[in-house]
Amino acid sequence: STENGVLATSGRRFPLMIDPQNQGNKWIRKMEVHRKLGIFDPNSKDTMRYIERAIEFGTPILLENVGQELDPSLEPVLAKNIIGSGTGSLSIKVGDSVLDYNPSFKFYITTKLSNPHYTPEVSTKTIIVNFIV
């Protein structure tokens, strides 16, 4: 729906989409294809390394098929712990690394679970968008 699209693209927090029919996933893939969308699942190798590069270069990432628990290493990214400097540049600490933060970075998360129960920490750091029809 239009409301889901607005929430997923215009919210202050990154969207976590409940998407058992893959509608949101297909929509994100189509919308971000021209920006070199990186697509990963929780079991992908080196996911955090790719997310770190995407943060620096401002490219979008789609983390698909997540379960009810998210990797704790995503915490600073989801919390948007962005540090501003006096010169106008932005950075974010992810793990032991301090990365340049590109404001064009987009992070989309989808789950195929139809009735997931996320922790309050995940619920407050993301915007949960329900794509169930």
Short mmCIF file of C-alpha atoms in Angstrom, two decimals:
data_model
loop_
_atom_site.label_atom_id
_atom_site.label_comp_id
_atom_site.label_asym_id
_atom_site.label_seq_id
_atom_site.Cartn_x
_atom_site.Cartn_y
_atom_site.Cartn_z
CA SER A 1 0.00 0.00 0.00
CA THR A 2 0.98 3.64 -0.33
CA GLU A 3 1.20 3.98 3.47
CA ASN A 4 3.68 1.10 3.68
CA GLY A 5 5.80 2.68 0.94
CA VAL A 6 5.89 6.02 2.75
CA LEU A 7 6.82 4.35 6.05
CA ALA A 8 9.54 2.23 4.46
CA THR A 9 11.18 5.10 2.57
CA SER A 10 10.57 8.22 4.65
CA GLY A 11 10.82 7.13 8.26
CA ARG A 12 13.61 8.19 10.58
CA ARG A 13 14.34 4.57 11.43
CA PHE A 14 15.22 1.74 9.09
CA PRO A 15 12.21 -0.41 8.07
CA LEU A 16 11.70 -3.99 9.23
CA MET A 17 9.08 -5.36 6.87
CA ILE A 18 6.80 -8.27 7.74
CA ASP A 19 6.56 -9.70 4.25
CA PRO A 20 5.52 -13.38 3.99
CA GLN A 21 4.32 -12.93 0.38
CA ASN A 22 7.54 -11.18 -0.74
CA GLN A 23 5.69 -8.08 -2.00
CA GLY A 24 7.85 -5.61 -0.08
CA ASN A 25 11.00 -7.48 -1.02
CA LYS A 26 10.17 -7.31 -4.74
CA TRP A 27 9.23 -3.63 -4.44
CA ILE A 28 12.55 -2.74 -2.72
CA ARG A 29 14.53 -4.70 -5.32
CA LYS A 30 12.76 -2.88 -8.16
CA MET A 31 13.00 0.55 -6.52
CA GLU A 32 16.71 0.31 -5.63
CA VAL A 33 18.04 -1.61 -8.65
CA HIS A 34 19.65 1.52 -10.13
CA ARG A 35 21.53 2.21 -6.87
CA LYS A 36 23.30 -1.20 -6.84
CA LEU A 37 21.23 -2.76 -4.06
CA GLY A 38 23.21 -5.27 -1.97
CA ILE A 39 21.06 -8.28 -1.05
CA PHE A 40 21.95 -10.56 1.86
CA ASP A 41 20.34 -12.98 4.24
CA PRO A 42 21.41 -13.56 7.86
CA ASN A 43 23.54 -16.55 6.81
CA SER A 44 25.45 -14.70 4.06
CA LYS A 45 29.19 -14.65 4.43
CA ASP A 46 30.79 -11.31 5.37
CA THR A 47 27.45 -9.49 5.65
CA MET A 48 28.79 -6.94 8.15
CA ARG A 49 31.74 -6.10 5.91
CA TYR A 50 29.35 -5.35 3.03
CA ILE A 51 27.09 -3.29 5.30
CA GLU A 52 30.11 -1.27 6.44
CA ARG A 53 31.09 -0.52 2.82
CA ALA A 54 27.48 0.43 2.01
CA ILE A 55 27.46 2.85 4.97
CA GLU A 56 30.57 4.55 3.62
CA PHE A 57 29.48 4.67 -0.04
CA GLY A 58 25.79 5.37 0.54
CA THR A 59 24.45 2.31 -1.23
CA PRO A 60 21.29 0.46 -0.16
CA ILE A 61 21.28 -2.93 1.57
CA LEU A 62 18.42 -5.44 1.76
CA LEU A 63 18.75 -7.97 4.59
CA GLU A 64 16.08 -10.52 3.75
CA ASN A 65 14.53 -13.51 5.49
CA VAL A 66 15.54 -12.53 9.02
CA GLY A 67 14.16 -14.46 11.97
CA GLN A 68 12.84 -13.14 15.26
CA GLU A 69 16.31 -12.18 16.47
CA LEU A 70 18.69 -9.84 14.70
CA ASP A 71 22.46 -10.06 14.86
CA PRO A 72 23.69 -7.92 17.80
CA SER A 73 26.42 -6.47 15.58
CA LEU A 74 23.64 -4.58 13.70
CA GLU A 75 22.80 -2.64 16.89
CA PRO A 76 24.83 0.55 16.17
CA VAL A 77 23.53 0.64 12.59
CA LEU A 78 19.89 0.21 13.63
CA ALA A 79 20.29 2.72 16.46
CA LYS A 80 21.82 5.18 13.98
CA ASN A 81 24.54 6.12 16.44
CA ILE A 82 25.82 8.78 14.05
CA ILE A 83 28.49 11.17 15.24
CA GLY A 84 28.72 14.62 13.69
CA SER A 85 31.96 16.57 13.53
CA GLY A 86 32.47 20.30 13.49
CA THR A 87 33.41 20.09 9.79
CA GLY A 88 30.04 18.67 8.76
CA SER A 89 31.19 15.11 8.18
CA LEU A 90 29.33 12.21 9.78
CA SER A 91 30.69 8.97 11.20
CA ILE A 92 29.38 5.87 12.93
CA LYS A 93 31.11 3.34 15.17
CA VAL A 94 30.40 -0.23 14.07
CA GLY A 95 32.22 -2.83 16.14
CA ASP A 96 35.80 -1.59 16.54
CA SER A 97 35.71 0.55 13.41
CA VAL A 98 34.72 4.19 13.02
CA LEU A 99 33.29 4.61 9.52
CA ASP A 100 32.40 7.65 7.47
CA TYR A 101 28.60 7.76 7.30
CA ASN A 102 27.03 8.62 3.96
CA PRO A 103 23.46 9.96 4.45
CA SER A 104 22.40 8.21 1.21
CA PHE A 105 22.78 4.82 2.96
CA LYS A 106 19.50 2.88 3.15
CA PHE A 107 18.96 -0.33 5.11
CA TYR A 108 15.91 -2.49 4.49
CA ILE A 109 15.12 -5.62 6.50
CA THR A 110 12.46 -8.18 5.57
CA THR A 111 11.09 -11.27 7.27
CA LYS A 112 8.86 -13.98 5.85
CA LEU A 113 7.45 -14.71 9.32
CA SER A 114 3.76 -13.81 9.34
CA ASN A 115 3.50 -13.15 13.08
CA PRO A 116 6.97 -12.38 14.47
CA HIS A 117 7.57 -11.25 18.04
CA TYR A 118 10.51 -8.87 18.18
CA THR A 119 12.17 -7.66 21.34
CA PRO A 120 11.38 -4.12 22.50
CA GLU A 121 14.96 -3.15 21.57
CA VAL A 122 14.40 -4.15 17.93
CA SER A 123 10.94 -2.59 17.88
CA THR A 124 12.24 0.78 19.07
CA LYS A 125 15.19 0.88 16.66
CA THR A 126 13.26 -0.02 13.51
CA ILE A 127 9.92 0.90 12.03
CA ILE A 128 7.90 -2.29 11.65
CA VAL A 129 5.93 -2.24 8.42
CA ASN A 130 3.31 -4.94 7.82
CA PHE A 131 3.06 -5.99 4.16
CA ILE A 132 0.57 -8.81 4.84
CA VAL A 133 -2.47 -8.62 2.59
#
